[in-house]
Coordinates of C-alpha atoms and ligand atoms in Angstrom, one line a residue:
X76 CA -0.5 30.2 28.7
X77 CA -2.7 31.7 25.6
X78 CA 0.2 34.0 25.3
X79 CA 3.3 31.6 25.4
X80 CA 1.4 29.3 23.0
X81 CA 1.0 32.5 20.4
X82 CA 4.9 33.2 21.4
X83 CA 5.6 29.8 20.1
X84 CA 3.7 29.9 17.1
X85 CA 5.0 33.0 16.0
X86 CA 8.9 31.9 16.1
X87 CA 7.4 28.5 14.5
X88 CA 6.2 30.6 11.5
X89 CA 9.6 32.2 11.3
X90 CA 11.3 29.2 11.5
X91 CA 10.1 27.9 8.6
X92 CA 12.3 28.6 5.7
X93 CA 15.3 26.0 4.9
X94 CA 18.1 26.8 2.8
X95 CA 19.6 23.6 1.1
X96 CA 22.6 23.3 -0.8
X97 CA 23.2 20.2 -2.9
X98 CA 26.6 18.5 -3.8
X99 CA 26.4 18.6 -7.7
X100 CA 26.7 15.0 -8.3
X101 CA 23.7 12.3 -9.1
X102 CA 24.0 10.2 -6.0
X103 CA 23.8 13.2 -3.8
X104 CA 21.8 15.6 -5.8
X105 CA 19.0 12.9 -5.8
X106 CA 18.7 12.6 -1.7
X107 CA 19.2 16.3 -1.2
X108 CA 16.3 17.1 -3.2
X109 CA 14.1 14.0 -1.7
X110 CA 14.8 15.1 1.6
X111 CA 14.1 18.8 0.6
X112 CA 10.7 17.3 -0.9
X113 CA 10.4 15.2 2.6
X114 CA 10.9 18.7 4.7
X115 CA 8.6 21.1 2.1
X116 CA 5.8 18.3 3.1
X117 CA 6.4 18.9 6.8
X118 CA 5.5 22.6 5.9
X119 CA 8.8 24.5 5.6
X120 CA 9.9 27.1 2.6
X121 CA 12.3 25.4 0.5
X122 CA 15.1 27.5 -0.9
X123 CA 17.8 25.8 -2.8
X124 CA 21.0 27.0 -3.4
X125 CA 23.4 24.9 -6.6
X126 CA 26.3 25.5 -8.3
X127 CA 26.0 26.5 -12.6
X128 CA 27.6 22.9 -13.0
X129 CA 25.3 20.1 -13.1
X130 CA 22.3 22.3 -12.2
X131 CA 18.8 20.7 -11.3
X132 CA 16.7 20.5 -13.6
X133 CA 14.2 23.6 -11.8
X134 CA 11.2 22.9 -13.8
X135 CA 10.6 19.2 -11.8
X136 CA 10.5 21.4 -8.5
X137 CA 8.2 24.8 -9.3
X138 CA 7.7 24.4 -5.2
X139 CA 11.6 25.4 -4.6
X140 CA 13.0 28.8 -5.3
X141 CA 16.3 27.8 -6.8
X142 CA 19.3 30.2 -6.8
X143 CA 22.9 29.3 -8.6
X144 CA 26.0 30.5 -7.6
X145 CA 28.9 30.4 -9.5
X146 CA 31.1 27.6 -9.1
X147 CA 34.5 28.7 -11.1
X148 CA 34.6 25.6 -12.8
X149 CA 34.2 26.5 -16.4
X150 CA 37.1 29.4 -15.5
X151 CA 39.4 27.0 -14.4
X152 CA 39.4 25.0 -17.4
X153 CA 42.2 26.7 -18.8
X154 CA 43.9 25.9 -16.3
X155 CA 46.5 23.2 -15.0
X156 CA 44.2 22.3 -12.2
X157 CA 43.9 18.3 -12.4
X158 CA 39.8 18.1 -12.3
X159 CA 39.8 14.7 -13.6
X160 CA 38.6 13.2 -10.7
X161 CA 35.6 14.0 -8.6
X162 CA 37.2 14.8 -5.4
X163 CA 39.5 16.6 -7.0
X164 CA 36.7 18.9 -8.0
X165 CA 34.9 18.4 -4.8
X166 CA 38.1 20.0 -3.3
X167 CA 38.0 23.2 -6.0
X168 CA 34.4 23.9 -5.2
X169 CA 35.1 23.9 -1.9
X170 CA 37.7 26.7 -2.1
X171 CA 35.9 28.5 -5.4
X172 CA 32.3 28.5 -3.9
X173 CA 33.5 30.5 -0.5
X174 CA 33.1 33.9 -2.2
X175 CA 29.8 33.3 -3.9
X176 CA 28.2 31.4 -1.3
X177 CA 29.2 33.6 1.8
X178 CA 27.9 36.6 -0.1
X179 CA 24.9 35.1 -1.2
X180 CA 23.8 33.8 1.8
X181 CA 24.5 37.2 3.8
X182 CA 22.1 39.4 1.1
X183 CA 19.5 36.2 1.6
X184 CA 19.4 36.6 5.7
X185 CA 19.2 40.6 5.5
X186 CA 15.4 39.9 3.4
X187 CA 14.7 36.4 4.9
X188 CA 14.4 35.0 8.1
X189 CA 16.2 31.3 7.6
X190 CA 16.1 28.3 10.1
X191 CA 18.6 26.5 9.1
X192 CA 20.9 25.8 6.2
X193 CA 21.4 21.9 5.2
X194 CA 24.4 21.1 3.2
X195 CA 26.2 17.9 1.6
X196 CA 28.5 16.8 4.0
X197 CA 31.0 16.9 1.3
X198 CA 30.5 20.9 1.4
X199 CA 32.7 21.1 4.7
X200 CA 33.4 25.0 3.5
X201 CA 29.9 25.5 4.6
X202 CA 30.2 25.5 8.7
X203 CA 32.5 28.3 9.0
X204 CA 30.3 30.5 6.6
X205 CA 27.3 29.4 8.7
X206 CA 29.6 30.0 11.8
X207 CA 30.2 33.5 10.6
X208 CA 26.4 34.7 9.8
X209 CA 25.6 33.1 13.0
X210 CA 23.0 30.0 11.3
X211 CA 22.8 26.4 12.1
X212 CA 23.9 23.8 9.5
X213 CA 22.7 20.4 9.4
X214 CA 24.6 18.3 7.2
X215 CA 23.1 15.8 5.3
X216 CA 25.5 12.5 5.1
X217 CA 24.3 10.6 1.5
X218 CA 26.2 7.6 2.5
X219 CA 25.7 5.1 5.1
X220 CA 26.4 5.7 8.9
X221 CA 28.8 2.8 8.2
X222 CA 30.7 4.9 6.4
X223 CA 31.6 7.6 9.1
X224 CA 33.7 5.4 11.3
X225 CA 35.2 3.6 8.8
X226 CA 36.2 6.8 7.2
X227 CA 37.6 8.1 10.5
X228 CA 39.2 5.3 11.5
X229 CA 41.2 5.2 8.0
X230 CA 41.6 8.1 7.4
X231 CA 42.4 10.3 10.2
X232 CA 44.2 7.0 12.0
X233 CA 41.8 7.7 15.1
X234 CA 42.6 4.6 16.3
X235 CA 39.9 4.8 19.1
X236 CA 37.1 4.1 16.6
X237 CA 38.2 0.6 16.8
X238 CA 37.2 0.2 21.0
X239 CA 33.9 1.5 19.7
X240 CA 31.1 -0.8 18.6
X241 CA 31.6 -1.0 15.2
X242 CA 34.5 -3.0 15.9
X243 CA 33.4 -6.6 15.0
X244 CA 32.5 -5.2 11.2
X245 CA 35.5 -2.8 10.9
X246 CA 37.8 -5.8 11.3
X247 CA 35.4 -7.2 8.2
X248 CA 37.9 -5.0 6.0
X249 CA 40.4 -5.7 4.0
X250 CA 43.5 -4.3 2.8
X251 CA 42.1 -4.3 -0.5
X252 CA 38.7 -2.5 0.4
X253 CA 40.8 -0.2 2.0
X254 CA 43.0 0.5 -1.0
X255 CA 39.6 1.0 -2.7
X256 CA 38.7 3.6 -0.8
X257 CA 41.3 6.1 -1.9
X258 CA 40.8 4.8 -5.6
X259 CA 38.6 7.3 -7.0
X260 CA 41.7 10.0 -7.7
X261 CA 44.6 11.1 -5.7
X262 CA 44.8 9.5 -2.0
X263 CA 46.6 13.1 -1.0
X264 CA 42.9 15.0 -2.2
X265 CA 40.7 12.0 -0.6
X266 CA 42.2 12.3 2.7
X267 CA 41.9 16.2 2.9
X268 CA 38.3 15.9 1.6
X269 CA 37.6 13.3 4.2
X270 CA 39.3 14.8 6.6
X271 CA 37.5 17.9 6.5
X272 CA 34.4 16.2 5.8
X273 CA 34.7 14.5 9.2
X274 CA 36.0 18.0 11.5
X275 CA 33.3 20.3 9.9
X276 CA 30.6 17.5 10.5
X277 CA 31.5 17.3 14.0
X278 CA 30.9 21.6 14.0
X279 CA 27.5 21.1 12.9
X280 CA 24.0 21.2 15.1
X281 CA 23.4 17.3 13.4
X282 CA 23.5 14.7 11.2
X283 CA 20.8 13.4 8.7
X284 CA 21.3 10.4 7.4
X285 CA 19.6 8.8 4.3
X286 CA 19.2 5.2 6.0
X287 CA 17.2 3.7 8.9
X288 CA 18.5 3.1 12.4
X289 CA 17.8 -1.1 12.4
X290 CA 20.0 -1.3 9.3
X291 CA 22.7 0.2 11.2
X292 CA 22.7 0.1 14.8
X293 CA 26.5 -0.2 15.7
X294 CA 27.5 2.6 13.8
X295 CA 24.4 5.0 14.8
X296 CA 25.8 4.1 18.2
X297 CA 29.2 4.5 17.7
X298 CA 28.6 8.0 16.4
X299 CA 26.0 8.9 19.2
X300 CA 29.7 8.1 21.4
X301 CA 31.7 10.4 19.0
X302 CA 29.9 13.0 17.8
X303 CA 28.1 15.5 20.1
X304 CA 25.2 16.0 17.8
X305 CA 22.3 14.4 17.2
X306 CA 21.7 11.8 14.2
X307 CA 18.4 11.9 12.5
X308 CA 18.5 8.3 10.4
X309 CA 15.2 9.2 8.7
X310 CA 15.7 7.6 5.4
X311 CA 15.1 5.4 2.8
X312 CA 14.2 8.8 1.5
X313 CA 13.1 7.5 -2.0
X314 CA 10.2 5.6 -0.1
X315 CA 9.0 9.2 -0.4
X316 CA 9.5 10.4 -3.6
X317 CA 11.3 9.0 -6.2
X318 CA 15.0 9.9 -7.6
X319 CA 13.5 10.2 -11.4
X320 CA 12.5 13.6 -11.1
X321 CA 16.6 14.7 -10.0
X322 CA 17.9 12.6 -13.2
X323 CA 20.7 14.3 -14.7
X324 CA 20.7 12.0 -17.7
X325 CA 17.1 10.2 -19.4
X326 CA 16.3 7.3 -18.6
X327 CA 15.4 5.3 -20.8
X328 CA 11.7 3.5 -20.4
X329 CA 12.1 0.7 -23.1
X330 CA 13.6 -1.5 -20.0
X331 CA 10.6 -1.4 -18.5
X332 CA 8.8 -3.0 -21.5
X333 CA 11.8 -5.6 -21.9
X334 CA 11.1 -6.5 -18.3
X335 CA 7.3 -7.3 -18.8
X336 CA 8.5 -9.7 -21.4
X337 CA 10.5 -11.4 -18.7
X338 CA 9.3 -14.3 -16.3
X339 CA 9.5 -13.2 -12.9
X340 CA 12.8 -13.1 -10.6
X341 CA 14.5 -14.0 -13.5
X342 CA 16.5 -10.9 -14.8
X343 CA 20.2 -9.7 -13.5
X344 CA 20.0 -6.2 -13.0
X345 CA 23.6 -4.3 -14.0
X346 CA 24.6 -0.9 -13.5
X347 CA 27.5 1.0 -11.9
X348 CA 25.9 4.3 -10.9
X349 CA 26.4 8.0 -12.6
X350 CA 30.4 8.0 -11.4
X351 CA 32.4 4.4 -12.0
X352 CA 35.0 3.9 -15.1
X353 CA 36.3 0.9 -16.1
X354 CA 39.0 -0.3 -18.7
X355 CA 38.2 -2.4 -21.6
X356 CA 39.4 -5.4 -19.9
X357 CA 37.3 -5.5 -16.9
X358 CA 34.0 -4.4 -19.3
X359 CA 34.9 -7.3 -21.4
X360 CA 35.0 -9.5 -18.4
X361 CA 31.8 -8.7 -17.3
X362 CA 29.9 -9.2 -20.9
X363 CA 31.7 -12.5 -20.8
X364 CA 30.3 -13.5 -16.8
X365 CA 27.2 -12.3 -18.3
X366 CA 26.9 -14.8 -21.3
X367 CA 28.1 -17.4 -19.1
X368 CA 25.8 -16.9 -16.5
X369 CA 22.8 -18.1 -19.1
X370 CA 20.8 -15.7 -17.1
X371 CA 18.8 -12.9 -18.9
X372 CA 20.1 -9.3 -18.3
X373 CA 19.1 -5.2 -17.9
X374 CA 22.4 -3.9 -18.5
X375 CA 23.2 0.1 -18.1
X376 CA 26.5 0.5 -19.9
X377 CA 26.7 4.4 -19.3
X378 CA 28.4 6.3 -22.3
X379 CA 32.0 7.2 -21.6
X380 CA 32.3 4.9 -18.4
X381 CA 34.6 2.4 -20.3
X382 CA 37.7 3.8 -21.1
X383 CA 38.9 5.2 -24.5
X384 CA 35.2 4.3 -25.5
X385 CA 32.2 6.2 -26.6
X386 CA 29.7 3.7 -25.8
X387 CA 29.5 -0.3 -26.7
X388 CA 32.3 -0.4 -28.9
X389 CA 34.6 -2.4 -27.3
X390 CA 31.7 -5.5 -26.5
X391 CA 33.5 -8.8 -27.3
X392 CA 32.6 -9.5 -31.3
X393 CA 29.6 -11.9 -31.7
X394 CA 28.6 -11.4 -27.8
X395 CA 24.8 -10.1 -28.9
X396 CA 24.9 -12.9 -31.3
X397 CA 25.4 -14.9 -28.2
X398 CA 22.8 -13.4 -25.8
X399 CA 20.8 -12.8 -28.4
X400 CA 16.9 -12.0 -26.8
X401 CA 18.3 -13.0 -23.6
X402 CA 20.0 -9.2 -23.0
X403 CA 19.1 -5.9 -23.2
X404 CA 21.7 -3.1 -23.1
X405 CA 20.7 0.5 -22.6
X406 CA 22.3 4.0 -21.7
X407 CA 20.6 4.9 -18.3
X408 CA 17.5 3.1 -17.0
X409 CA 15.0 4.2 -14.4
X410 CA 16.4 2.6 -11.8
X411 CA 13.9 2.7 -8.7
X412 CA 11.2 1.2 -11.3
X413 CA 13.5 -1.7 -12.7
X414 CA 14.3 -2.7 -8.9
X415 CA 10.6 -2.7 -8.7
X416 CA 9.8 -5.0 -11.4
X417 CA 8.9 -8.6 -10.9
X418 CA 11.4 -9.5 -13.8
X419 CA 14.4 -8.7 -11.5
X420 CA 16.1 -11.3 -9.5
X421 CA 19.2 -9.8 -8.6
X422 CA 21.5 -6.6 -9.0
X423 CA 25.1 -6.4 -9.7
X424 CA 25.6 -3.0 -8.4
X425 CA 29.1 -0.9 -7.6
X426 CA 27.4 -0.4 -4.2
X427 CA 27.2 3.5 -4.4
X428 CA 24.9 3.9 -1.4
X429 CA 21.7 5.4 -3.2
X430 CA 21.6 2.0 -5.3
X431 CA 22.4 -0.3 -2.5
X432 CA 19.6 1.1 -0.1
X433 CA 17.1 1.1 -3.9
X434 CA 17.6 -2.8 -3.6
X435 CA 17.3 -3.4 0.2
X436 CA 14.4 -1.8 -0.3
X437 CA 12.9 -4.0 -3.2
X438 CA 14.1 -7.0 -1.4
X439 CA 16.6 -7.2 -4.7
X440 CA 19.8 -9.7 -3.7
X441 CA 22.8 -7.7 -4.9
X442 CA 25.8 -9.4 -6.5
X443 CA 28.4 -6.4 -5.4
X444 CA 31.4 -5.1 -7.8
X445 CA 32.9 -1.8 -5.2
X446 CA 34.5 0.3 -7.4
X447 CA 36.0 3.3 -5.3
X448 CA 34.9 5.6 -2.7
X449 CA 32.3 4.6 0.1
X450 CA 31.6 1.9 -2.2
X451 CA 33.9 -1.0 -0.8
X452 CA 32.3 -0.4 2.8
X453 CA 29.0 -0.6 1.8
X454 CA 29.8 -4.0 -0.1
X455 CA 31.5 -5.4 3.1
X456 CA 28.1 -4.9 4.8
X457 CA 26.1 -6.3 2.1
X458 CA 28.1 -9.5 1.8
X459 CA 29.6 -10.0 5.3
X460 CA 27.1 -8.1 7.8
X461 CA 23.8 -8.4 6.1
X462 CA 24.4 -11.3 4.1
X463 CA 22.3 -10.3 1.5
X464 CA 24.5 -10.8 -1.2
X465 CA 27.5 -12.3 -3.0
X466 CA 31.3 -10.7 -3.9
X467 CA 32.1 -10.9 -7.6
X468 CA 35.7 -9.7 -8.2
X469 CA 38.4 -8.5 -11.1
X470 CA 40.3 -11.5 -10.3
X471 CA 37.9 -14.0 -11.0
X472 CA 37.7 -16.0 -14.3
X473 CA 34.8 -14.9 -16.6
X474 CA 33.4 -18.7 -15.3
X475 CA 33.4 -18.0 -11.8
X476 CA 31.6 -14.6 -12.2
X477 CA 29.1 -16.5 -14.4
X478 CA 28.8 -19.1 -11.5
X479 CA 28.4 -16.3 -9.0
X480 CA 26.2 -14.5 -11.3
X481 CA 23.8 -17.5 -11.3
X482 CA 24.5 -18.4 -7.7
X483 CA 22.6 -15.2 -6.4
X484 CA 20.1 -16.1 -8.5
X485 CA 18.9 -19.4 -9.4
X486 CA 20.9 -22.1 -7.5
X487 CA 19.9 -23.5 -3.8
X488 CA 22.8 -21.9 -2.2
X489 CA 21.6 -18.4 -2.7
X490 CA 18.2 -19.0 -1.2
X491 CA 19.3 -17.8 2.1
X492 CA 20.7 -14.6 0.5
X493 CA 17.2 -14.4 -1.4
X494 CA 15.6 -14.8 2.1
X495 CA 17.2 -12.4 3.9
X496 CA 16.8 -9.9 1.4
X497 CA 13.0 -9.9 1.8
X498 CA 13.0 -10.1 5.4
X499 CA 15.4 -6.8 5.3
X500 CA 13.0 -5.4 3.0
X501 CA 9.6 -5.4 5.9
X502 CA 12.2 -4.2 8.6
X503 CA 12.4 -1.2 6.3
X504 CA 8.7 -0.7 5.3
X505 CA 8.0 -0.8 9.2
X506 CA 10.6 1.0 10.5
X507 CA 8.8 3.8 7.9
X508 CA 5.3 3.1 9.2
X509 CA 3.8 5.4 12.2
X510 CA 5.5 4.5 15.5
X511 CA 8.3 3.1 13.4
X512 CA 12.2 4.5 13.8
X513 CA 12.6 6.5 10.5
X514 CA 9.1 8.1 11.2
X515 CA 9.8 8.9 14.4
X516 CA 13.6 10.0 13.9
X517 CA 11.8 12.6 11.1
X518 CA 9.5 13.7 13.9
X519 CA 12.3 14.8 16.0
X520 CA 14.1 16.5 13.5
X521 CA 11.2 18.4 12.2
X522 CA 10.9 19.4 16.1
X523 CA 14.6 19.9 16.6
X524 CA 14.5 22.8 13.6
X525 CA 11.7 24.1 14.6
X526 CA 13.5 24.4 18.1
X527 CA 16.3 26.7 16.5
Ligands
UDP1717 N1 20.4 5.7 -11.5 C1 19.4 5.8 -12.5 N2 19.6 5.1 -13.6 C2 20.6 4.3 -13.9 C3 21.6 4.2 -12.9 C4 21.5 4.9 -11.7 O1 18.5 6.5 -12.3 O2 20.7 3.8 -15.0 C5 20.3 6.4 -10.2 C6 20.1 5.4 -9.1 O3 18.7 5.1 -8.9 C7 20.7 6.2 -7.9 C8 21.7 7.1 -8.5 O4 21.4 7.1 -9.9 O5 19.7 6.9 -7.2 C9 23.1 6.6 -8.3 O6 23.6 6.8 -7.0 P1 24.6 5.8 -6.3 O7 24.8 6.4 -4.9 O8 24.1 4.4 -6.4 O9 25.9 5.8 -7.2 P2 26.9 7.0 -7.7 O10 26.3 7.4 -9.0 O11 26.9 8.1 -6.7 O12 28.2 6.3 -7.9

């Protein structure tokens, strides 16, 4: 009827208004504020909520209203609080945002009608705030769907993950991947975080996921078994809009006028994400696989990620001698572009999921260094399930890594990988075109809001 149709509209209308909260951290502040770009253009009211540390950078986005809360870290620094680590801090916020957020939130519903509130599902504090005002939360996983298994499984020893049908690439793990996991700080803080990570997600009215279902179908089935809320694998969400606007640091466009200088498919891409350290050992190494790999080289050497060092310091002596026009080293790079560019032929990536799914989507083979994190699962996937890449490792000899290097590549034996990197990359453009999975799965979720 005329008047159930106006009915609808109305509590459509009403419906409208998201409230999104970001995890302050590059490889999640980037999707959260694609996918709230993604949402705005489905016609909702974007209000985003971030803590004082690492703050968006508001003037990118005059079509959010942004509001900070305070996130007691710059309080705590007195302190004897170990914050060295990311989860480590990922645990404080979650304890020192409770306050701020619940009363923010609260004021927000008594003027504003809200949907829904979307949170990092490293925000686990969230759901029981949400619970409490009585609002839906939708947590946005930044990782793969991989990941959420794997993590249970490990983690929480739910040994029945391995009946479900992940089972065949779970067994892909090592002990050492596993070990990795926990690296990134203290194995006490990463179990809490994913432990909670994993309950609070299960609390919540769904899942979005920043990947596309045929990339992934075990584990989207796997949690379909699990969890009792609906997945929404809508992504890659920087097919959308691009990650440059969320930079935290500037990148720097001179790569992209080295690369125009460069024949095509020719250039090794390097760069460990916002996060990853390494010693001087392991950074020598890698200039060393580098030189010996003859190839030419975009290298992002990020300042303070080697340790004890400000910047290039500790490069081997004579190694731009060496390389000479053959390398270019810079501090950040725009990363989405120089996986664009027809100069690149490969990228040796820590695997932190926002780069990985940047070089599926460029059809960019990836030669895979897992540093911590959700990192060494992603890499497993890459070199054992997709195949569309090769393992380069601390315990290799600077020649083997400049083999490998050069393997991806140049050589015969890494056509396959080359192959199967492009065909990955048109199951991802259709599974974004109309009819396709990711359109569709954003389709239901837009209508599944809208529902609340
Ligand atoms: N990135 C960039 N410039 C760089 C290196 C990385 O813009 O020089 C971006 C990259 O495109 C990605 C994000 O930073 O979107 C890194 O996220 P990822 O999940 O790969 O790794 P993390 O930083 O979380 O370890």
């Amino acid at each position: 009827s005329n008047q159930g149709q106006a009915a609808t509209m109305v509590s459509r209308f009403n419906n409208r208004t998201l409230v999104l909260f970001p995890l302050p951290f590059q490889g999640h502040i980037n999707p959260m504020l694609q996918l709230a770009n993604i949402l705005y253009t489905k016609g909702f009211k974007i209000i985003i909520i971030h803590t004082d540390f690492n703050s968006p950078n508001q003037s990118n986005y005059p079509q959010f209203t942004f509001r900070s809360i305070s996130d007691g870290l710059s309080k705590s620094k007195d302190e004897s609080l170990n914050l060295e680590t990311v989860n480590n801090v990922i645990n404080f916020m979650n304890k020192s945002c409770i306050e701020p957020f619940t009363i923010f939130l609260a004021k927000l519903l008594e003027v504003e009608h809200a949907a829904c509130l979307i949170t990092d599902s490293l925000w686990p504090f969230t759901q029981s705030v949400a619970d409490s005002l009585k609002l839906k939360r939708i947590v946005l996983r930044t990782s793969s769907m991989a990941c959420v298994p794997v993590y249970a499984t490990f983690a929480l020893g739910e040994k029945s993950y391995f009946k479900t049908a992940i089972k065949e690439e779970l067994a892909l793990m090592t002990e050492n991947d596993i070990e990795k996991v926990y690296k990134g700080g203290s194995e006490k803080g990463n179990k809490e975080l994913i432990y909670n990570m994993i309950k609070e997600t299960k609390a919540s009215s769904g899942i979005i996921f920043n990947t596309f279902k045929e990339l992934e179908e075990p584990a989207l089935l796997a949690i379909s078994q699990d969890f009792k809320i609906p997945s929404f694998p809508i992504g890659p969400f920087h097919k959308y809009f691009p990650a440059s606007s969320s930079s935290l640091l500037e990148q720097d466009r001179s790569s992209i006028s080295w690369l125009d200088h460069q024949p095509v498919s020719s250039v090794v891409y390097v760069s460990f994400g916002s996060i990853a350290q390494m010693g001087e050992a392991e950074f020598t190494k890698m200039a060393w696989g580098l030189a010996y790999s003859k190839q030419c080289f975009l290298w992002v050497v990020r300042p303070g990620s080697v340790s004890g060092c400000e910047w290039l310091e500790s490069l081997p002596k004579g190694f731009m001698e060496e390389v000479g026009e053959r390398g270019c080293i810079v501090k950040w790079a725009p990363q989405q572009e120089v996986l664009a560019h027809k100069a690149i032929g490969s990228f040796w990536t820590h695997n932190g999921w926002n780069s990985t799914l940047e070089s599926i989507c460029e059809g960019v083979p990836m030669i895979c260094s897992p540093c911590s994190y959700d990192q060494p699962i992603n890499a497993r996937y890459v070199t054992d399930v997709w195949k569309i890449g090769v393992k380069v490792d601390n315990k290799m000899s600077r020649e083997e890594i400049g083999i490998a290097i050069k393997r991806a590549i140049t050589e015969k034996e890494g056509e396959k990988i080359r192959q199967r990197s492009k065909s990955l990359q048109e199951k991802v453009n259709q599974s974004m075109q109309k009819g396709g999975s990711a359109y569709q799965s954003l389709e239901s979720l837009v209508e599944y809001i809208l529902s609340f």
